[in-house]
């Protein structure tokens, strides 16, 4: 028995929701360790659909403990709204079912506003990132800049005014430069006091709690958000999110030592998608791209934006396998490829006449990379709902084997529809 870390191995939206749901049923504790309410997924439990953004998946399952680690940025308004939405569906979130790290950073309305102001300004100059406008980046900047307001500060109203002062010295200088009105000290104090009472009951020394759980043999599931190619260090910078999304962050973002992380499961879509701006070597601007988008329902859960679609990029996922230390992958949405005459997989790139096997880190070089493809025969049969290898057409099995070989990691789970049971289980990550 081991703990499991789930990460996205592409640009997010790999179908983590279904897999995390499946795993959370087997876990005792489910931990978020990075990102915030820029993530989004839908869980379907006993026919009821729950939309989660900030709360860990375990929160909707009775008897599971959900934990928001220090690596997450928490918008208290979004947190309260999400809990209220769940309450309307009959799920009461209590301190028995949810704990929030005392040292996690808060997203305030000024962060959300700044995210929007910058994106609007960048739209005019053609440099926008295409963020979710949730204030994620600005909140992480304040964390690293050592001026953030953290969950624990809500409990110490005596020292809070000085912290708000420090925060506003920075933000108001920035806002003046951007031609925006300054934010009043009283407004931030009011915002913080208005949420303190709702957030504080969940506050916890998370590293100590996890240490205790681990010693008692609890199964811990670490629920990553976004994907490896959106990682602040390893992603397609600057078109990335502002956190480390790789598996190593499960340790730093929760306070658990890396030796206890266990199985690293990379969720991997059988083709590639991306939301927002940035390089995407295998992007398809033709009818096949449109086919993948429509058949795969490729619209953002949080922003509703249309996702860009393209062929599977094995070179990128191979890099993900390396930087995460992926033990095995969960391959999702294979059924979306049903019916295509032929399928392409990118195995490397041509850059300035040379063949290379990975995407270079420099933005300008990334833009010049041309994918090198291998072509495989498609299959006409439906793979929807397949629950064993015997249910899959030979060409589909060939495709999966080719993916495994090219990325250097085995398939642990193969998902063949949004339904929970439509999964081929090769290895149970908790039992590996
Ligand atoms: P931010 O995280 O809102 O700052 O957005 C930065 C980039 O990450 C943008 O390209 C977003 O579209 C992308 N992004 C953020 N969260 C997700 C997600 O959950 N799925 C896919 N893309 C995301």
Coordinates of N, CA and C and ligand atoms in Angstrom, one line a residue, residues 11-13 38-40 115 129-134 136-137 226 230 240-242 274-277 305, ligand 1:
X11 N -1.3 19.9 -20.8 CA -1.7 21.3 -20.4 C -2.9 21.4 -19.6
X12 N -3.2 20.4 -18.8 CA -4.4 20.4 -18.0 C -5.6 19.8 -18.7
X13 N -6.7 19.7 -18.1 CA -7.9 19.1 -18.7 C -7.7 17.7 -19.3
X38 N -8.7 28.2 -10.1 CA -8.5 28.1 -11.6 C -8.8 26.7 -12.1
X39 N -8.7 25.7 -11.2 CA -9.0 24.3 -11.6 C -10.5 24.1 -11.6
X40 N -10.9 23.1 -12.2 CA -12.3 22.8 -12.2 C -12.6 21.4 -12.7
X115 N -5.4 40.8 -12.0 CA -5.3 39.8 -13.1 C -6.1 40.2 -14.3
X129 N -1.7 36.3 -21.5 CA -1.4 34.9 -21.2 C -2.7 34.0 -21.4
X130 N -3.9 34.7 -21.3 CA -5.1 33.9 -21.3 C -5.4 33.3 -20.0
X131 N -5.2 34.0 -18.9 CA -5.4 33.4 -17.6 C -6.9 33.2 -17.3
X132 N -7.2 32.6 -16.2 CA -8.6 32.3 -15.9 C -9.1 33.6 -15.1
X133 N -8.3 34.6 -14.9 CA -8.7 35.9 -14.3 C -9.2 35.7 -12.9
X134 N -8.7 34.7 -12.2 CA -9.1 34.4 -10.9 C -8.2 35.0 -9.8
X136 N -4.9 34.3 -9.6 CA -3.9 33.2 -9.1 C -2.5 33.8 -9.2
X137 N -2.1 34.4 -10.3 CA -0.8 34.9 -10.5 C -0.4 36.0 -9.5
X226 N -4.2 21.6 -13.0 CA -3.6 22.1 -14.2 C -2.7 20.9 -14.8
X230 N 2.0 23.5 -17.9 CA 1.6 24.8 -17.3 C 2.5 25.1 -16.1
X240 N 2.1 30.0 -18.8 CA 1.9 29.0 -17.7 C 1.1 29.5 -16.6
X241 N 0.8 28.7 -15.6 CA 0.2 29.2 -14.4 C 1.3 29.5 -13.5
X242 N 0.9 30.1 -12.3 CA 2.0 30.6 -11.4 C 2.4 29.7 -10.3
X274 N -5.2 22.4 -25.2 CA -4.7 23.6 -24.4 C -5.7 24.7 -24.4
X275 N -5.8 25.4 -23.3 CA -6.7 26.6 -23.2 C -5.8 27.7 -23.0
X276 N -6.2 28.9 -23.5 CA -5.3 30.1 -23.4 C -4.2 30.1 -24.4
X277 N -3.4 31.1 -24.3 CA -2.4 31.3 -25.3 C -1.2 30.4 -25.1
X305 N -14.2 28.5 -22.1 CA -13.5 28.8 -23.4 C -13.3 27.5 -24.2
Ligands
LIG1 P1 -4.0 31.2 -14.4 O1 -3.7 29.9 -13.7 O2 -5.4 31.6 -14.2 O3 -3.0 32.2 -14.1 O4 -3.8 30.9 -16.0 C1 -2.6 30.7 -16.6 C2 -2.7 29.7 -17.7 O5 -3.0 28.4 -17.2 C3 -3.8 30.0 -18.8 O6 -3.3 29.5 -20.0 C4 -5.0 29.1 -18.3 O7 -5.8 28.8 -19.4 C5 -4.2 27.9 -17.8 N1 -5.0 27.2 -16.8 C6 -5.2 27.5 -15.5 N2 -5.9 26.6 -14.9 C7 -6.2 25.6 -15.8 C8 -6.9 24.4 -15.7 O8 -7.4 23.9 -14.7 N3 -6.9 23.7 -16.9 C9 -6.3 24.1 -18.0 N4 -5.7 25.2 -18.1 C10 -5.6 26.0 -17.0

